[in-house]
């Protein structure tokens, strides 16, 4: 056992003062006909949880994640597997997400790295036996290595492009081997700083070619769910997958929309100037809401702070979108890390408890809002003129043209009934539902 002082984390209810217990996440509780754990398929992020040590641009790491081993060795890679599984089991988390280089140290020779990936995935498979833990999604890190400084799919250099392809192929193989449900493309370096050195169309065409190759190969090895994770900026100034709408446009433009869904990250949506729920809605109405990177940003900081979610309003609006979407094919990956001074393993356990409790609250609140029905009814009534009048029905059925509508308006002479949006009243309904009992 690695985390000797951490017990199995249990549900103790909202009154509990035990820091190592769930207050709201009650895995077997039935919500809208399904267990909480079925609504909320949480995943551990290998990179933050088992890798990130608090290092930032101004200072060294503050957390010791060596697990008593020498960093960048296979012994350490295996210790991370042991720690990860114990961590997930103690929290009742059933999934994990990884980048290739989160699992093993990368060697200069890609063949050596690939051998290490074979070895570690054998080890993970062994660990998986006798547990109900599975891989949610895998991905290739095509942003850390200096070779990707000009991009991976968007690189200027065909050799770099080939190495990106090789990493994608191997990450797909490992994901399939671990029974993973999805594969995510996050284009950290797929973007640019200045048009003075960039052929945007060339880069976009090449990214799409690489994605088509990934899909073709994925289909050959029985792989199903591909995702793009939009992000507007950081590390690049302009990232091509700016937000949900942009990524959907790209996928449609290049004929990839049947093969991809989106993995929406809260902090990326807010960096794009949207609310989290906005990007979820845009993905959902396009049939492309597949998965969520659960975290939150800080309104006072302009970058991807990847905080564990504690904003209950945001989680509530998120869960309303997820329920309307009929759930997710992917799950909720905690792409989140503790703050730099929260530097112990206990802090990391408490962070997951916070995140899981926040989403449990979001789910419970969303259920209440749906059952209350006032918000949905208001929205329905707001557009009722299109369903309750002859002219409205004609518009919806595409049975009227511009001239006919113009003569309808001319006959009416006046248009004097704009309806109130009643935002403040609706917001007070939300507060009443959240805090009224
Ligand atoms: C970075 C991204 C990254 C992806 C996976 O901002 O969120 O962690 O989720 O590559
Ligand atoms: Ni992410
Ligand atoms: Ni992110």
PDB file of N, CA, C and O and ligand atoms in Angstrom, residues 47-48 99 137 184 186 229-231 263-266 268 292-295 304 306 333-336, ligand 2:
ATOM      1  N   UNK A  47      -1.518  12.506 -16.184  1.00  0.00           N
ATOM      2  CA  UNK A  47      -0.489  13.563 -16.220  1.00  0.00           C
ATOM      3  C   UNK A  47      -0.538  14.447 -14.972  1.00  0.00           C
ATOM      4  O   UNK A  47       0.491  14.646 -14.330  1.00  0.00           O
ATOM      5  N   UNK A  48      -1.714  14.946 -14.631  1.00  0.00           N
ATOM      6  CA  UNK A  48      -1.777  15.823 -13.461  1.00  0.00           C
ATOM      7  C   UNK A  48      -1.577  15.030 -12.172  1.00  0.00           C
ATOM      8  O   UNK A  48      -0.810  15.406 -11.300  1.00  0.00           O
ATOM      9  N   UNK A  99      -1.614  10.368 -21.726  1.00  0.00           N
ATOM     10  CA  UNK A  99      -0.809  10.606 -22.927  1.00  0.00           C
ATOM     11  C   UNK A  99       0.261   9.519 -22.935  1.00  0.00           C
ATOM     12  O   UNK A  99       0.704   9.079 -21.863  1.00  0.00           O
ATOM     13  N   UNK A 137      -9.872   7.263 -22.111  1.00  0.00           N
ATOM     14  CA  UNK A 137      -9.277   7.606 -23.408  1.00  0.00           C
ATOM     15  C   UNK A 137      -7.770   7.775 -23.289  1.00  0.00           C
ATOM     16  O   UNK A 137      -7.233   8.049 -22.220  1.00  0.00           O
ATOM     17  N   UNK A 184      -8.309  11.091 -27.949  1.00  0.00           N
ATOM     18  CA  UNK A 184      -8.510  12.549 -27.989  1.00  0.00           C
ATOM     19  C   UNK A 184      -7.375  13.248 -28.735  1.00  0.00           C
ATOM     20  O   UNK A 184      -6.199  12.928 -28.532  1.00  0.00           O
ATOM     21  N   UNK A 186      -5.895  16.826 -28.799  1.00  0.00           N
ATOM     22  CA  UNK A 186      -5.833  18.206 -28.329  1.00  0.00           C
ATOM     23  C   UNK A 186      -4.642  18.857 -29.037  1.00  0.00           C
ATOM     24  O   UNK A 186      -3.506  18.426 -28.862  1.00  0.00           O
ATOM     25  N   UNK A 229     -10.500  18.106 -28.698  1.00  0.00           N
ATOM     26  CA  UNK A 229     -10.678  18.929 -27.496  1.00  0.00           C
ATOM     27  C   UNK A 229     -10.326  20.369 -27.855  1.00  0.00           C
ATOM     28  O   UNK A 229      -9.140  20.707 -27.997  1.00  0.00           O
ATOM     29  N   UNK A 230     -11.338  21.226 -28.033  1.00  0.00           N
ATOM     30  CA  UNK A 230     -11.033  22.606 -28.458  1.00  0.00           C
ATOM     31  C   UNK A 230     -10.356  23.415 -27.352  1.00  0.00           C
ATOM     32  O   UNK A 230     -10.574  23.180 -26.166  1.00  0.00           O
ATOM     33  N   UNK A 231      -9.528  24.344 -27.785  1.00  0.00           N
ATOM     34  CA  UNK A 231      -8.903  25.305 -26.871  1.00  0.00           C
ATOM     35  C   UNK A 231      -8.470  26.511 -27.702  1.00  0.00           C
ATOM     36  O   UNK A 231      -7.892  26.327 -28.777  1.00  0.00           O
ATOM     37  N   UNK A 263     -14.525  16.726 -27.009  1.00  0.00           N
ATOM     38  CA  UNK A 263     -14.246  16.624 -25.573  1.00  0.00           C
ATOM     39  C   UNK A 263     -14.162  18.068 -25.075  1.00  0.00           C
ATOM     40  O   UNK A 263     -13.207  18.777 -25.389  1.00  0.00           O
ATOM     41  N   UNK A 264     -15.168  18.503 -24.353  1.00  0.00           N
ATOM     42  CA  UNK A 264     -15.246  19.910 -23.948  1.00  0.00           C
ATOM     43  C   UNK A 264     -14.631  20.085 -22.566  1.00  0.00           C
ATOM     44  O   UNK A 264     -15.040  19.422 -21.607  1.00  0.00           O
ATOM     45  N   UNK A 265     -13.653  20.989 -22.488  1.00  0.00           N
ATOM     46  CA  UNK A 265     -13.024  21.283 -21.194  1.00  0.00           C
ATOM     47  C   UNK A 265     -13.525  22.639 -20.700  1.00  0.00           C
ATOM     48  O   UNK A 265     -13.479  23.640 -21.421  1.00  0.00           O
ATOM     49  N   UNK A 266     -13.952  22.664 -19.448  1.00  0.00           N
ATOM     50  CA  UNK A 266     -14.536  23.888 -18.887  1.00  0.00           C
ATOM     51  C   UNK A 266     -13.601  25.076 -19.031  1.00  0.00           C
ATOM     52  O   UNK A 266     -13.972  26.140 -19.529  1.00  0.00           O
ATOM     53  N   UNK A 268     -11.193  25.580 -21.015  1.00  0.00           N
ATOM     54  CA  UNK A 268     -10.931  25.988 -22.393  1.00  0.00           C
ATOM     55  C   UNK A 268     -12.086  26.822 -22.925  1.00  0.00           C
ATOM     56  O   UNK A 268     -11.879  27.798 -23.651  1.00  0.00           O
ATOM     57  N   UNK A 292     -16.127  15.102 -21.476  1.00  0.00           N
ATOM     58  CA  UNK A 292     -15.858  16.353 -20.753  1.00  0.00           C
ATOM     59  C   UNK A 292     -14.523  16.277 -20.025  1.00  0.00           C
ATOM     60  O   UNK A 292     -14.216  15.250 -19.397  1.00  0.00           O
ATOM     61  N   UNK A 293     -13.727  17.339 -20.136  1.00  0.00           N
ATOM     62  CA  UNK A 293     -12.572  17.502 -19.246  1.00  0.00           C
ATOM     63  C   UNK A 293     -13.035  18.411 -18.113  1.00  0.00           C
ATOM     64  O   UNK A 293     -13.239  19.623 -18.304  1.00  0.00           O
ATOM     65  N   UNK A 294     -13.205  17.813 -16.952  1.00  0.00           N
ATOM     66  CA  UNK A 294     -13.823  18.505 -15.824  1.00  0.00           C
ATOM     67  C   UNK A 294     -12.751  19.282 -15.056  1.00  0.00           C
ATOM     68  O   UNK A 294     -11.849  18.690 -14.463  1.00  0.00           O
ATOM     69  N   UNK A 295     -12.857  20.578 -15.101  1.00  0.00           N
ATOM     70  CA  UNK A 295     -11.986  21.436 -14.305  1.00  0.00           C
ATOM     71  C   UNK A 295     -12.629  22.808 -14.251  1.00  0.00           C
ATOM     72  O   UNK A 295     -13.796  22.959 -14.643  1.00  0.00           O
ATOM     73  N   UNK A 304      -4.941  28.637 -18.539  1.00  0.00           N
ATOM     74  CA  UNK A 304      -5.597  27.365 -18.229  1.00  0.00           C
ATOM     75  C   UNK A 304      -5.124  26.906 -16.849  1.00  0.00           C
ATOM     76  O   UNK A 304      -4.119  26.218 -16.741  1.00  0.00           O
ATOM     77  N   UNK A 306      -6.597  24.928 -14.771  1.00  0.00           N
ATOM     78  CA  UNK A 306      -6.918  23.513 -14.504  1.00  0.00           C
ATOM     79  C   UNK A 306      -7.238  23.251 -13.034  1.00  0.00           C
ATOM     80  O   UNK A 306      -6.697  22.315 -12.426  1.00  0.00           O
ATOM     81  N   UNK A 333     -13.324  13.475 -17.314  1.00  0.00           N
ATOM     82  CA  UNK A 333     -11.917  13.346 -16.947  1.00  0.00           C
ATOM     83  C   UNK A 333     -11.500  14.555 -16.118  1.00  0.00           C
ATOM     84  O   UNK A 333     -11.641  15.694 -16.581  1.00  0.00           O
ATOM     85  N   UNK A 334     -10.993  14.307 -14.934  1.00  0.00           N
ATOM     86  CA  UNK A 334     -10.515  15.434 -14.128  1.00  0.00           C
ATOM     87  C   UNK A 334      -9.170  15.924 -14.673  1.00  0.00           C
ATOM     88  O   UNK A 334      -8.109  15.530 -14.188  1.00  0.00           O
ATOM     89  N   UNK A 335      -9.256  16.774 -15.681  1.00  0.00           N
ATOM     90  CA  UNK A 335      -8.043  17.399 -16.217  1.00  0.00           C
ATOM     91  C   UNK A 335      -7.737  18.582 -15.290  1.00  0.00           C
ATOM     92  O   UNK A 335      -7.910  19.746 -15.645  1.00  0.00           O
ATOM     93  N   UNK A 336      -7.313  18.255 -14.086  1.00  0.00           N
ATOM     94  CA  UNK A 336      -7.219  19.257 -13.016  1.00  0.00           C
ATOM     95  C   UNK A 336      -6.070  18.910 -12.083  1.00  0.00           C
ATOM     96  O   UNK A 336      -5.708  17.745 -11.913  1.00  0.00           O
TER      97      UNK A 336
HETATM   98 NI1  LIG B   2      -7.898  18.822 -21.314  1.00  0.00          NI
END
